[in-house]
Tab-separated table of C-alpha atoms in Angstrom:
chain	number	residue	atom	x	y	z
O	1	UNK	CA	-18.584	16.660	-23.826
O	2	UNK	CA	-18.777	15.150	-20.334
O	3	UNK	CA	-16.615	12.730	-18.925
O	4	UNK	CA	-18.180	10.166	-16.347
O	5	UNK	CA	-14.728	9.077	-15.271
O	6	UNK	CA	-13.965	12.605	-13.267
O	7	UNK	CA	-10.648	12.613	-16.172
O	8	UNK	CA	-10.368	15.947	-18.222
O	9	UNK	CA	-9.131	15.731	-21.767
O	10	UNK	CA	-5.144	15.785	-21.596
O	11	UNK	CA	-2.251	15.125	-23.682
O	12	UNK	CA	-1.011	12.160	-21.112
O	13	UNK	CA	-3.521	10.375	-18.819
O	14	UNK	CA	-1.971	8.450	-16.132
O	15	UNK	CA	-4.081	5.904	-13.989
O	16	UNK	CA	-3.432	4.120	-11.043
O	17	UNK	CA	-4.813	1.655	-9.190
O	18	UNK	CA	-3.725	0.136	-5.600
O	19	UNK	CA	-4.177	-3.423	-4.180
O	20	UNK	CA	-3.992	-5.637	-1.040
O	21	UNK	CA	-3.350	-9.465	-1.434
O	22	UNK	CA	-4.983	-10.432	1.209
O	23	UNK	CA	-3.134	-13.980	1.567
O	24	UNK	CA	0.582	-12.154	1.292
O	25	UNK	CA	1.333	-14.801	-1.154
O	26	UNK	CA	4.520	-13.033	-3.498
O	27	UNK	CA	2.027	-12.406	-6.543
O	28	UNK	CA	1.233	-9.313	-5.049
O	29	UNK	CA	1.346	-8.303	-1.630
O	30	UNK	CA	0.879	-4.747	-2.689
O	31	UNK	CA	0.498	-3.988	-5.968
O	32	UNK	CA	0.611	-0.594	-8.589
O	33	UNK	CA	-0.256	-0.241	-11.959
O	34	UNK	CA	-0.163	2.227	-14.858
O	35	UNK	CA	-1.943	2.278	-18.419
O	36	UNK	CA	-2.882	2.788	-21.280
O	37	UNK	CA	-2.504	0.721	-23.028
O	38	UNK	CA	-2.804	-2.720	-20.827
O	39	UNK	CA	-2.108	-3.047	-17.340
O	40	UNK	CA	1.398	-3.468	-16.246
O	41	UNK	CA	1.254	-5.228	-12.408
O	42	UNK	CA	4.239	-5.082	-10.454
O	43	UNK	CA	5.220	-6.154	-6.285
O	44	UNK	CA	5.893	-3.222	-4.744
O	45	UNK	CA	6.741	-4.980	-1.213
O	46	UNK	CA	5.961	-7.993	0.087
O	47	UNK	CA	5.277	-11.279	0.632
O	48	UNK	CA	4.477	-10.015	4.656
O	49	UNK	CA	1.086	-9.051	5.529
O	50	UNK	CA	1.722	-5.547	3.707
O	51	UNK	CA	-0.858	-3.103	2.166
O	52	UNK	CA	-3.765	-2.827	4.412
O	53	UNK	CA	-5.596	0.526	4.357
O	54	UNK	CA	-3.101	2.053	1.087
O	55	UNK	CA	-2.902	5.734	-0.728
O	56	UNK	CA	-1.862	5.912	-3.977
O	57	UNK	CA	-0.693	9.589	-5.342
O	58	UNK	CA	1.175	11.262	-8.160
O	59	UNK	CA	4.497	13.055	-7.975
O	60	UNK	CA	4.274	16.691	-10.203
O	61	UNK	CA	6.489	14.655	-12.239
O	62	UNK	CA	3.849	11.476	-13.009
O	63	UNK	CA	5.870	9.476	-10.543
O	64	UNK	CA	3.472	7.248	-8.306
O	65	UNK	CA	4.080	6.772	-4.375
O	66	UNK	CA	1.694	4.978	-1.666
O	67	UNK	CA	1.661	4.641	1.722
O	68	UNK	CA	0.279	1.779	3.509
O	69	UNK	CA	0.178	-0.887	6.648
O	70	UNK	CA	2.793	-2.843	7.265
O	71	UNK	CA	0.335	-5.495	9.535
O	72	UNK	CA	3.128	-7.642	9.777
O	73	UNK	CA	5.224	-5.273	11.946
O	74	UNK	CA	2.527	-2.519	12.622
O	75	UNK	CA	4.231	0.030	10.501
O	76	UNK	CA	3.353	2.852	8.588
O	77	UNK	CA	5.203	2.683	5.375
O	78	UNK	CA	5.984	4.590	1.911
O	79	UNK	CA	6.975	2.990	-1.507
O	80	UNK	CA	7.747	5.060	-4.391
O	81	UNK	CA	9.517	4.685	-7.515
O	82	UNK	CA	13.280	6.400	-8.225
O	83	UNK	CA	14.493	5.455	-11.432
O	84	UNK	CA	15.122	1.397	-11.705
O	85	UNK	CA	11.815	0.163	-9.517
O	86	UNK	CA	9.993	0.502	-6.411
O	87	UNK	CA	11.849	1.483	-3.137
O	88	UNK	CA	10.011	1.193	0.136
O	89	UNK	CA	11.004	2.663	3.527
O	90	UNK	CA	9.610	2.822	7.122
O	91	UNK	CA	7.801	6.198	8.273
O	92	UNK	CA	6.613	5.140	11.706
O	93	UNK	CA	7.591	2.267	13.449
O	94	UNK	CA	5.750	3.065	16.671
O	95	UNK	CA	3.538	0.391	18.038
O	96	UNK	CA	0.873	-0.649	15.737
O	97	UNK	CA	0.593	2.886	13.567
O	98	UNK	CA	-0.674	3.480	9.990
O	99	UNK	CA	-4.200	2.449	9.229
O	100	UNK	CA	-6.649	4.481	7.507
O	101	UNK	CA	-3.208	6.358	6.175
O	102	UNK	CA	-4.083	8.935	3.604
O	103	UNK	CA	-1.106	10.118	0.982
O	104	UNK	CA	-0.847	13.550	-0.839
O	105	UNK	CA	1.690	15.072	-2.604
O	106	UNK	CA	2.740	18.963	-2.845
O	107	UNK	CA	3.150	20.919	-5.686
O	108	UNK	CA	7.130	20.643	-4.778
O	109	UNK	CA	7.091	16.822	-4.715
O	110	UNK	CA	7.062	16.584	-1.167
O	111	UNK	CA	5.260	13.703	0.758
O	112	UNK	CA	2.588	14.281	3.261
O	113	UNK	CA	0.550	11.084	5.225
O	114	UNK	CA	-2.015	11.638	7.232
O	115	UNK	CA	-2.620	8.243	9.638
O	116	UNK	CA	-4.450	6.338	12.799
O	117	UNK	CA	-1.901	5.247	15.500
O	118	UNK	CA	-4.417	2.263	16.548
O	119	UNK	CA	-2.050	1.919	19.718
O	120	UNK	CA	-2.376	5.469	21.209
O	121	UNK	CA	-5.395	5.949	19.221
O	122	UNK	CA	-5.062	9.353	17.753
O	123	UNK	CA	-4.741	11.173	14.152
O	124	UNK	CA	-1.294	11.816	13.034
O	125	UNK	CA	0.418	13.224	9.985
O	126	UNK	CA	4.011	12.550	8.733
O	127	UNK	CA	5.567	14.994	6.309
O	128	UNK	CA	8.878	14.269	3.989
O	129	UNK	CA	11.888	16.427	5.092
O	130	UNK	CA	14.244	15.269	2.531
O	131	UNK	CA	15.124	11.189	3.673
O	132	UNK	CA	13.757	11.816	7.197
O	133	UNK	CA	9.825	12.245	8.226
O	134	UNK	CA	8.712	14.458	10.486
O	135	UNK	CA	5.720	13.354	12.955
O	136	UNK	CA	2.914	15.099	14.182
O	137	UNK	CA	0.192	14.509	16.301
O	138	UNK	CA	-2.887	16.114	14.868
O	139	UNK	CA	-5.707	14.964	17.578
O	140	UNK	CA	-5.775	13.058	20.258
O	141	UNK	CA	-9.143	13.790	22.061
O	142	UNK	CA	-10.888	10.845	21.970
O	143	UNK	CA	-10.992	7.460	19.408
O	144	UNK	CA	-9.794	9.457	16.490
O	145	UNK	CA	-8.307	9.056	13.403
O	146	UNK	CA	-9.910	6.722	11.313
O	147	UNK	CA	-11.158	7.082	7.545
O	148	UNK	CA	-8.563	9.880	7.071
O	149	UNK	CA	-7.886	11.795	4.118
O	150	UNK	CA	-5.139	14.409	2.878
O	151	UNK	CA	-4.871	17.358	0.493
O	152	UNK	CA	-2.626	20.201	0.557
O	153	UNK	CA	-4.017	23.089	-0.248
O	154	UNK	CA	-3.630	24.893	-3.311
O	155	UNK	CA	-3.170	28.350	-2.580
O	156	UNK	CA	-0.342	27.853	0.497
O	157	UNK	CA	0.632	24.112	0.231
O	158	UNK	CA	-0.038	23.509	3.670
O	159	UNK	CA	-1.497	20.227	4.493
O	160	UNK	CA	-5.794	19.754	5.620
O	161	UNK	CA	-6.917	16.370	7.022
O	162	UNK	CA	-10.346	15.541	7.206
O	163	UNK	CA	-10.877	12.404	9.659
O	164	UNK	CA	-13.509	10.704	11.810
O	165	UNK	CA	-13.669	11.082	15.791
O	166	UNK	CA	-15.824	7.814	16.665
O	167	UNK	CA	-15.771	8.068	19.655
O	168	UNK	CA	-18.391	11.140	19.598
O	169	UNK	CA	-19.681	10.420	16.174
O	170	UNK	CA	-18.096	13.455	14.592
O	171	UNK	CA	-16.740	14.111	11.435
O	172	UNK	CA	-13.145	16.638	11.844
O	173	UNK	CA	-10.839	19.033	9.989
O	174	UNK	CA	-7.276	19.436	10.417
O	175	UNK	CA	-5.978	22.915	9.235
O	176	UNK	CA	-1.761	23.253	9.461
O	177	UNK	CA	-1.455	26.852	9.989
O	178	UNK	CA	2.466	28.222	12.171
O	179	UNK	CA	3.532	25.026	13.066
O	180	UNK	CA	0.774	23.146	14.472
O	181	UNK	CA	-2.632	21.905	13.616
O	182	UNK	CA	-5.887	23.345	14.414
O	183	UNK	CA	-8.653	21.123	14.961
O	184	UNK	CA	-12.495	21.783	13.965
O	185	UNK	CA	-15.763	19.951	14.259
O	186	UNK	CA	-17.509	19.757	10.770
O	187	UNK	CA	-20.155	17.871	11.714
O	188	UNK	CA	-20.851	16.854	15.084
O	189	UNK	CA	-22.828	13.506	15.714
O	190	UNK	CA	-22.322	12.348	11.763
């Protein structure tokens, strides 16, 4: 039997959907929900100009967490859910950082964003070290960064980003590998 929706048969299907209000009003400025069966909506920060340019992923434990814009103060910033609601904290509060921001999660529940710092305009990746966040700059060769997105490999859990340099037209891969990134061309004038 196939399945148009990309979902294989399971036991428990979660589904999740992510939302920017674009007027900030308080009926939503970011929103999350979960089925079946109905939707359940829920704030997850607001009623600032939050949301812009959001991830949404799954802890191993069905959890959700997303990272988004804060356009209001030019943020990058992560909400996820702990046992009574949504928390939300600050990952970068340099100037003007987290568009295009791209959210995976590791098979040991750990946190990984890859992001556009519009102010230095480069690629950069935050990873979850407990309550802290480690920053990274991936690339900075050029106007790069944008339409990111994140996976952690399945065989070594270390983080790929795949990203676009528009500057030259180019579409780029990230590979983590001892401590720093390695940068590739994929596809050069995309």
């Amino acid at each position: 039997q196939e399945y148009e929706t990309g979902f294989a048969p399971a036991e428990t299907w979660y589904y999740g959907i992510k939302a920017y209000n674009g007027t900030a009003d308080e009926e939503g400025a970011m929103s999350e929900a979960i089925t079946p069966p109905y939707w359940v909506i829920e704030t997850v920060d607001g009623p600032d100009h939050v949301g812009k340019y959001s991830s949404l992923a799954f802890a191993p434990n069905g959890d959700p967490a997303i990272s988004y814009f804060d356009e209001t103060n030019g943020n990058l910033k992560f909400a996820f859910t702990a046992g009574l609601g949504w928390q939300n904290e600050t990952v970068d509060d340099a100037e003007y950082v987290g568009e295009h921001s791209s959210l995976a999660i590791d098979k040991d529940g750990t946190a990984g964003i890859s992001y556009h710092d519009g102010f230095n305009v480069k690629l950069k990746f935050a990873w979850q070290s407990g309550e802290d966040w480690n920053l990274w700059d991936v690339d900075s060769t050029g106007i790069v960064g944008l339409y990111t997105s994140l996976a952690f490999h399945s065989l070594d859990d270390w983080p790929r980003i795949s990203y676009v340099d528009s500057g030259n037209n180019d579409l780029k891969y990230a590979v983590f590998d001892m401590g720093h990134f390695n940068v590739q061309t994929v596809d050069a004038d995309a």
